[in-house]
PDB file of C-alpha atoms in Angstrom:
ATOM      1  CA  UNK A   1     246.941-151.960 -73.207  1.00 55.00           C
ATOM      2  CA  UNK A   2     246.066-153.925 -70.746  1.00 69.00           C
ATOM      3  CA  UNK A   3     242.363-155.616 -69.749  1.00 72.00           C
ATOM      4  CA  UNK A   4     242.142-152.938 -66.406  1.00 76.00           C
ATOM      5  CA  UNK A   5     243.418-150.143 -68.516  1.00 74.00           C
ATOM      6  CA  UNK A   6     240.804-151.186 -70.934  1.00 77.00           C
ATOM      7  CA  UNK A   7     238.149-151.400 -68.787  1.00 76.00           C
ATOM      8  CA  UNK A   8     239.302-147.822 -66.980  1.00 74.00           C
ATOM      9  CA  UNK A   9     239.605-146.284 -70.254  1.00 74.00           C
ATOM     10  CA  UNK A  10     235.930-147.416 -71.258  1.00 72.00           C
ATOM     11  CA  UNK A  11     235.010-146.668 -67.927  1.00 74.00           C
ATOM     12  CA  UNK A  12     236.094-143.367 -68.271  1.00 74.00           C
ATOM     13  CA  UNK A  13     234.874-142.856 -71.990  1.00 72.00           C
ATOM     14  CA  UNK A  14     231.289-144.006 -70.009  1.00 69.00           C
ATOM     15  CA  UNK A  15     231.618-141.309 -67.844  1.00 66.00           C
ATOM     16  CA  UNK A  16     232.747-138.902 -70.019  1.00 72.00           C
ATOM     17  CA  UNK A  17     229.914-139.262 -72.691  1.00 73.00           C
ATOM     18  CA  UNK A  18     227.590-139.720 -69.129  1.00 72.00           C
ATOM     19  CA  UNK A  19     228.895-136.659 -67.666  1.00 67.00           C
ATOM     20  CA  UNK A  20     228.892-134.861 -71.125  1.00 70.00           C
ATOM     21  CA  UNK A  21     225.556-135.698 -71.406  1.00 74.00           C
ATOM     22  CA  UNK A  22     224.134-134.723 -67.664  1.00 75.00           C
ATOM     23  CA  UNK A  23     226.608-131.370 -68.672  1.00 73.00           C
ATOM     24  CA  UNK A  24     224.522-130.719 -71.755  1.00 75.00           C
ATOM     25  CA  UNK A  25     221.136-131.551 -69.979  1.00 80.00           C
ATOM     26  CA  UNK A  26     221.721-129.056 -67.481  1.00 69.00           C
ATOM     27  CA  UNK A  27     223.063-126.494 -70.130  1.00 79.00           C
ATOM     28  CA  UNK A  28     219.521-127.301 -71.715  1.00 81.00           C
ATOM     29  CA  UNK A  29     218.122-126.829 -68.330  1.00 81.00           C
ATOM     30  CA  UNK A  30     219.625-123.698 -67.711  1.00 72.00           C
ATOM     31  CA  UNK A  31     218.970-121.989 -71.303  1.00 75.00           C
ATOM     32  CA  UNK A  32     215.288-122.985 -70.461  1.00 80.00           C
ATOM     33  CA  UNK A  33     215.189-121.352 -67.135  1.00 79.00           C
ATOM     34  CA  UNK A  34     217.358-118.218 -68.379  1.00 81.00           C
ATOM     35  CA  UNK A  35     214.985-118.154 -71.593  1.00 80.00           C
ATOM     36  CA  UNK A  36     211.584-119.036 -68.983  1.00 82.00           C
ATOM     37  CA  UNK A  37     213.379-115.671 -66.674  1.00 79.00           C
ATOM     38  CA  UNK A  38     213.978-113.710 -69.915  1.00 79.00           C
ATOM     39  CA  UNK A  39     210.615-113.768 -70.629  1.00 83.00           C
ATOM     40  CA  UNK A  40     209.295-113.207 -67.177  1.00 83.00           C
ATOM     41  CA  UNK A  41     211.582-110.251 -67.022  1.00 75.00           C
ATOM     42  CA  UNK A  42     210.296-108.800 -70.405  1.00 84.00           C
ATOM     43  CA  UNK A  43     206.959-109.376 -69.395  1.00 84.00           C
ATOM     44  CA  UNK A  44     207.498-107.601 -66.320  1.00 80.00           C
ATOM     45  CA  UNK A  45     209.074-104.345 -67.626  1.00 79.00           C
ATOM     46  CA  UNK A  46     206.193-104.228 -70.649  1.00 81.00           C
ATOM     47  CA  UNK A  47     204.172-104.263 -67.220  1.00 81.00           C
ATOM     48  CA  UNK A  48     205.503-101.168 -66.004  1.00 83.00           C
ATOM     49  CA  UNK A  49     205.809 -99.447 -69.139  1.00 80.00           C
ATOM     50  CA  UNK A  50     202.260 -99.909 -69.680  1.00 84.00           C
ATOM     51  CA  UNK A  51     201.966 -98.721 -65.963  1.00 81.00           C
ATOM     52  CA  UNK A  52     203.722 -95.851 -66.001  1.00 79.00           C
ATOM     53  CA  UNK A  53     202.073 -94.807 -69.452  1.00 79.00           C
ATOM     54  CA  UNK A  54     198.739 -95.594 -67.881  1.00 83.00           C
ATOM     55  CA  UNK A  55     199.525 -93.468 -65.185  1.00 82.00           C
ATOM     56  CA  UNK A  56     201.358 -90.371 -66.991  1.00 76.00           C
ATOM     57  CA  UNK A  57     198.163 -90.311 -68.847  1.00 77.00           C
ATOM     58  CA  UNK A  58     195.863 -90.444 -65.899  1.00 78.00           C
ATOM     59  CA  UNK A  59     197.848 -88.382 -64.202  1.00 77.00           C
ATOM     60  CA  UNK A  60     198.125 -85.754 -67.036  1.00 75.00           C
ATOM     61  CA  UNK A  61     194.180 -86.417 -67.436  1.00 76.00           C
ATOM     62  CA  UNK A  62     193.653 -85.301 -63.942  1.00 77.00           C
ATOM     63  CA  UNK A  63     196.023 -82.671 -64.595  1.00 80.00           C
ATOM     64  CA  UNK A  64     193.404 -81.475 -67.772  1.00 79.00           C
ATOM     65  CA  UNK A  65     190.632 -81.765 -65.068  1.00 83.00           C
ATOM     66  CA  UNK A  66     191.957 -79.811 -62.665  1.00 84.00           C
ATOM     67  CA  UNK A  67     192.771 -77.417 -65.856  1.00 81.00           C
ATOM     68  CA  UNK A  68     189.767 -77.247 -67.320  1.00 85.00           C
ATOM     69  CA  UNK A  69     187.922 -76.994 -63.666  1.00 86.00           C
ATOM     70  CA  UNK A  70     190.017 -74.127 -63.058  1.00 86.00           C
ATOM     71  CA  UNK A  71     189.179 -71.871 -65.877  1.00 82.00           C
ATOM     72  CA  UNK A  72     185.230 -72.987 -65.592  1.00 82.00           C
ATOM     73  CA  UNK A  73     185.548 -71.766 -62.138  1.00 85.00           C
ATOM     74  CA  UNK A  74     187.295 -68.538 -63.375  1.00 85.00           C
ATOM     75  CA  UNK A  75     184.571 -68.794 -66.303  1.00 79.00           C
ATOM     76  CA  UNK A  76     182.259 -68.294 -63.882  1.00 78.00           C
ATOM     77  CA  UNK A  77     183.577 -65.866 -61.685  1.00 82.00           C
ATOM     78  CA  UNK A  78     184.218 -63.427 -64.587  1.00 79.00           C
ATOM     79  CA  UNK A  79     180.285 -64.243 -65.452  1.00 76.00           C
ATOM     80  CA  UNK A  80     179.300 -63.419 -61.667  1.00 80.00           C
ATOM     81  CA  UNK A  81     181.123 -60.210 -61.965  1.00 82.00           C
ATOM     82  CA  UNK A  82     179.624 -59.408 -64.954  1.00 79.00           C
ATOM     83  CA  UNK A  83     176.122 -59.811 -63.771  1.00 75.00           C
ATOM     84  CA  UNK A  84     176.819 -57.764 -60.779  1.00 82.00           C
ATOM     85  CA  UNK A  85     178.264 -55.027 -62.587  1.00 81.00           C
ATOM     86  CA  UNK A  86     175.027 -55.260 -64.815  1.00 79.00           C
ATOM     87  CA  UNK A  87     173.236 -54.666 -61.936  1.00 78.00           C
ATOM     88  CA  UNK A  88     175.400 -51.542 -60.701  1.00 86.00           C
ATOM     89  CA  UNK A  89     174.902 -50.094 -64.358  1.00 86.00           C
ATOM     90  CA  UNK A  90     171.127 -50.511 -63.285  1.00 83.00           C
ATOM     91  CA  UNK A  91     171.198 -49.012 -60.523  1.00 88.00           C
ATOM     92  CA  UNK A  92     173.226 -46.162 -61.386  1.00 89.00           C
ATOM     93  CA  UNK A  93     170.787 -45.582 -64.636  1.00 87.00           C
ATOM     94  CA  UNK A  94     168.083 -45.258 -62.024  1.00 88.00           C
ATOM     95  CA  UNK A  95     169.745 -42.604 -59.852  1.00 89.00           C
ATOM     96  CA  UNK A  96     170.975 -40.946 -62.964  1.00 91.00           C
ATOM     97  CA  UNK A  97     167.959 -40.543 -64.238  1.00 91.00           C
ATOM     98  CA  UNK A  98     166.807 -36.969 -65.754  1.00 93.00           C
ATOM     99  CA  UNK A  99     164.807 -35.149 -62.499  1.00 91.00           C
ATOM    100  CA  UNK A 100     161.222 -35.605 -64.652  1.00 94.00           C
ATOM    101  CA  UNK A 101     161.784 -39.106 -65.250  1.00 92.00           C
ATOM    102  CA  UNK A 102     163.174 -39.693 -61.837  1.00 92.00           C
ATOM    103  CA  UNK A 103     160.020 -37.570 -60.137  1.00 94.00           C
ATOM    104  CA  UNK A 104     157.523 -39.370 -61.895  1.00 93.00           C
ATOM    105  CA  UNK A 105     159.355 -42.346 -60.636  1.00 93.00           C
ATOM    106  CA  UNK A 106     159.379 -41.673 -57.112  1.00 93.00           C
ATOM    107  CA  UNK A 107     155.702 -40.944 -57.317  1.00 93.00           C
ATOM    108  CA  UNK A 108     155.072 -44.390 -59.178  1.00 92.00           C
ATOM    109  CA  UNK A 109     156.728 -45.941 -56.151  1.00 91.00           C
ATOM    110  CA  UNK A 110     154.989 -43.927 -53.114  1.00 91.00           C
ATOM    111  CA  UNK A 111     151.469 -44.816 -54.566  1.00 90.00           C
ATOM    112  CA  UNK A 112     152.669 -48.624 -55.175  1.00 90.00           C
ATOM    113  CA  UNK A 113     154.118 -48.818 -51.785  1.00 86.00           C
ATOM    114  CA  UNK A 114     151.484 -46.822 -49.755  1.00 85.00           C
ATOM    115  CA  UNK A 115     148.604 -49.319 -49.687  1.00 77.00           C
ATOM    116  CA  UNK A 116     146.001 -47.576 -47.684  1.00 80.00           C
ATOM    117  CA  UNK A 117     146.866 -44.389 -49.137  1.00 81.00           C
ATOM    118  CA  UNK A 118     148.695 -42.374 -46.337  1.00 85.00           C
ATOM    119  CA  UNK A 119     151.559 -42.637 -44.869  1.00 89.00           C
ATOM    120  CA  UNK A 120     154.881 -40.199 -44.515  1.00 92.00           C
ATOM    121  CA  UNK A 121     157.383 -40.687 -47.436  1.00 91.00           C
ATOM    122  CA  UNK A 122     161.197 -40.313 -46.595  1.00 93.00           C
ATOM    123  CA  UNK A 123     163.173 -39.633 -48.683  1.00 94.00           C
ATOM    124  CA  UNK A 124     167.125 -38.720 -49.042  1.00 94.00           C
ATOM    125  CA  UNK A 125     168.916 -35.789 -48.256  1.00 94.00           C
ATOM    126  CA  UNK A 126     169.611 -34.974 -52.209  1.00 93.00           C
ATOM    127  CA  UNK A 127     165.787 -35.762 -53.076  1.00 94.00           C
ATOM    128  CA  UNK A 128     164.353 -33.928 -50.329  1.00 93.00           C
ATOM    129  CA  UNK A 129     165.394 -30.728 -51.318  1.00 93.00           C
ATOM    130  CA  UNK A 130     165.321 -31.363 -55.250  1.00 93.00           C
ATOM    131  CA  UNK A 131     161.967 -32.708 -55.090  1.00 92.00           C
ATOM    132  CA  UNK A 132     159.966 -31.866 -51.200  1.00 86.00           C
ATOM    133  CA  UNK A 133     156.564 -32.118 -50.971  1.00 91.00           C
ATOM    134  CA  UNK A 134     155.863 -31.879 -54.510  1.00 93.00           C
ATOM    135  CA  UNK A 135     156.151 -35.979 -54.731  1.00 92.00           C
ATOM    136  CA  UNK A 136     153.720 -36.110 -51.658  1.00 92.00           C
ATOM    137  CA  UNK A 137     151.329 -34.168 -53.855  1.00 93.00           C
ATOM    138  CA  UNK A 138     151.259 -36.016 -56.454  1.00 92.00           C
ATOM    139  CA  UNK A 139     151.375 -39.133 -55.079  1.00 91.00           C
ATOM    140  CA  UNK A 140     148.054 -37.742 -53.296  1.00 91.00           C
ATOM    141  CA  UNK A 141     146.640 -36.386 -56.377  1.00 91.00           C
ATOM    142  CA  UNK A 142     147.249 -39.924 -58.496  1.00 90.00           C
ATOM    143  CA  UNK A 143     145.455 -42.110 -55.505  1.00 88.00           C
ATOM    144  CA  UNK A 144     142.734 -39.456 -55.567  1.00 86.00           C
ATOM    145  CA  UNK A 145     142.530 -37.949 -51.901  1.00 83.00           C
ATOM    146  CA  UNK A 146     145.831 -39.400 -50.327  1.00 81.00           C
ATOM    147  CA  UNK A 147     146.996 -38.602 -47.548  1.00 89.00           C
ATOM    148  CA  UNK A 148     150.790 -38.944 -47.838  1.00 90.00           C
ATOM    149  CA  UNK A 149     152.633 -36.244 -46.558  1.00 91.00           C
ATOM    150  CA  UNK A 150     156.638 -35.374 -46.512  1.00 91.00           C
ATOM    151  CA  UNK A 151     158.188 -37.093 -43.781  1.00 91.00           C
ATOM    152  CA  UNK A 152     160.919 -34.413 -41.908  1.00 91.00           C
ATOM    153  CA  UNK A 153     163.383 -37.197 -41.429  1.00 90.00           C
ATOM    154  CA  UNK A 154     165.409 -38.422 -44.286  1.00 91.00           C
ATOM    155  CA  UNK A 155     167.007 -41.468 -44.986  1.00 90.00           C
ATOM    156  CA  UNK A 156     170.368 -42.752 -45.204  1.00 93.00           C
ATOM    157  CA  UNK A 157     170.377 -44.663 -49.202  1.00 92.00           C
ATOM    158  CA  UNK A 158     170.944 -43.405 -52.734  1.00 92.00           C
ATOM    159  CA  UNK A 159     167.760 -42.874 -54.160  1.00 92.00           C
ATOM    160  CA  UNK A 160     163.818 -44.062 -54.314  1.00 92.00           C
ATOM    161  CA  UNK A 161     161.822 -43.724 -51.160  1.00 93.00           C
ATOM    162  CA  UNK A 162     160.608 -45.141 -47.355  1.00 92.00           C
ATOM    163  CA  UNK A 163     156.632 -44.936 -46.613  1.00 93.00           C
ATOM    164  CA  UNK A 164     156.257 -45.237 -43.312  1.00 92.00           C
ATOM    165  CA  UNK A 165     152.855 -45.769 -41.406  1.00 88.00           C
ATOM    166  CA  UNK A 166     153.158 -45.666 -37.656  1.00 84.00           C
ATOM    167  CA  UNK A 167     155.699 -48.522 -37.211  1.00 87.00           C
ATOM    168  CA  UNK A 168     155.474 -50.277 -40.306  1.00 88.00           C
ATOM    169  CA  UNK A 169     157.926 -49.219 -43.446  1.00 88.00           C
ATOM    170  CA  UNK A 170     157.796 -50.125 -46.915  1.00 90.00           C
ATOM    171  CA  UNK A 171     161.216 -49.829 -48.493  1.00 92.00           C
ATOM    172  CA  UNK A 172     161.353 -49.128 -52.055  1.00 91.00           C
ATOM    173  CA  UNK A 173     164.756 -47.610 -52.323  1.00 92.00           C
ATOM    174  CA  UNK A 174     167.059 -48.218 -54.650  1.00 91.00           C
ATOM    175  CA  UNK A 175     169.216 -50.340 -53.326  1.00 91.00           C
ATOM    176  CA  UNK A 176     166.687 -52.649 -52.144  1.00 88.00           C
ATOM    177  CA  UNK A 177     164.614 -52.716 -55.315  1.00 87.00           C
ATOM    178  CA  UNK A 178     167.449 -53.721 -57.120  1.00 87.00           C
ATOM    179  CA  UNK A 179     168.892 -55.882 -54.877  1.00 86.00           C
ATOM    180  CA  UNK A 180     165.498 -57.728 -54.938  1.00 84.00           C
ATOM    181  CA  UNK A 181     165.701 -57.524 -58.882  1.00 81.00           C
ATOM    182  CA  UNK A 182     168.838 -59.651 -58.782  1.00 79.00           C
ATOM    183  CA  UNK A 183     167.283 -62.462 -56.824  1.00 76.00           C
ATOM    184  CA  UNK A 184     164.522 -62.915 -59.736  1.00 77.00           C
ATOM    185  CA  UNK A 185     166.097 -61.457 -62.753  1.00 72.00           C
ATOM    186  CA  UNK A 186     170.257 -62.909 -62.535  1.00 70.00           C
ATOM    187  CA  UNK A 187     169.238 -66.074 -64.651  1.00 72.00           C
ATOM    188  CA  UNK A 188     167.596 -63.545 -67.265  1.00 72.00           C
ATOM    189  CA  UNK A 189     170.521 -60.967 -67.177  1.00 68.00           C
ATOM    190  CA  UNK A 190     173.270 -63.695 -67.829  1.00 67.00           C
ATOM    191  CA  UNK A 191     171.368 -65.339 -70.314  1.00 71.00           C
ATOM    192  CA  UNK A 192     171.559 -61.851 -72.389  1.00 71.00           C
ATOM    193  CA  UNK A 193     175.053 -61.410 -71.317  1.00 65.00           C
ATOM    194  CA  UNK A 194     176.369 -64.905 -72.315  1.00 66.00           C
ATOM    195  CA  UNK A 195     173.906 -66.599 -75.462  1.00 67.00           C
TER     196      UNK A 195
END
């Protein structure tokens, strides 16, 4: 061998082991940046697995609110019509009352309503005839000297009784008596119904 091919060969051996080493320096490099990206990239897809399980389980906990509103609302609903059909029963155990217990009733209710002690009472079709002047009477005889007297009109509800005084009425039917009972007495009623 000559001195040049000497020299080119240890040129080239230089090179070799220089580009060997720049080769295996940028293989380094480029395991980091793979291993630096592998990384990232886990990182990032624990992310949105702990995303999306966050929001399945918001999104299912919503789900249980909206469940669990639901069925309070139906709860409640059921609860309503319960205490309305309470008060139905009521009223119906008024108007079903036996004819003593109902009379004596009626007569409770045209000396409570009739405050100066007169007055015409009007009553329905049903209790007009059943009953007539007799709750007048009564009435009359329990104020001591009333003057309430049997009005000829009648009136157009279920049961219980109108005194009217010139222009002013005092309702006490049924439906209004227990209609004002609800008002005060619901909170009671569902209390019963529901402890």
């Amino acid at each position: 061998m000559k001195g040049t091919d000497k020299i080119i060969a240890h040129i080239q051996a230089d090179a070799k082991a220089e580009a060997d080493a720049i080769l295996a320096q940028a293989e380094k490099q480029c395991a980091a940046i793979r291993d630096e990206y592998a990384e990232k990239a886990r990182e990032a897809y624990s992310a949105r697995i702990r995303d999306g399980v966050k929001e399945c389980e918001e999104s299912a906990g919503n789900k249980d609110r909206i469940v669990q509103m639901e069925s309070k609302k139906e709860i409640l609903a059921l609860k309503q019509e319960m205490v309305s059909a309470s008060f139905c029963k009521a009223k119906e155990l008024l108007l079903n009352m036996p004819d003593e217990d109902y009379f004596a009733f009626l007569v409770k209710l045209a000396v409570k309503a009739s405050d100066n002690g007169s007055g015409e009472i009007v009553l329905n079709k049903t209790d007009r005839v059943k009953f007539g002047n007799r709750i007048a009477q009564a009435a009359n005889e329990t104020i001591g000297g009333g003057k309430l007297s049997l009005s000829e009109d009648t009136g157009d509800f279920s049961g219980g009784l109108i005194i009217r005084n010139g222009r002013i009425e005092a309702n006490n039917s049924i439906e209004l008596l227990v209609d004002m009972s609800r008002e005060e007495m619901s909170g009671k009623v569902a209390g019963i119904l529901f402890e």
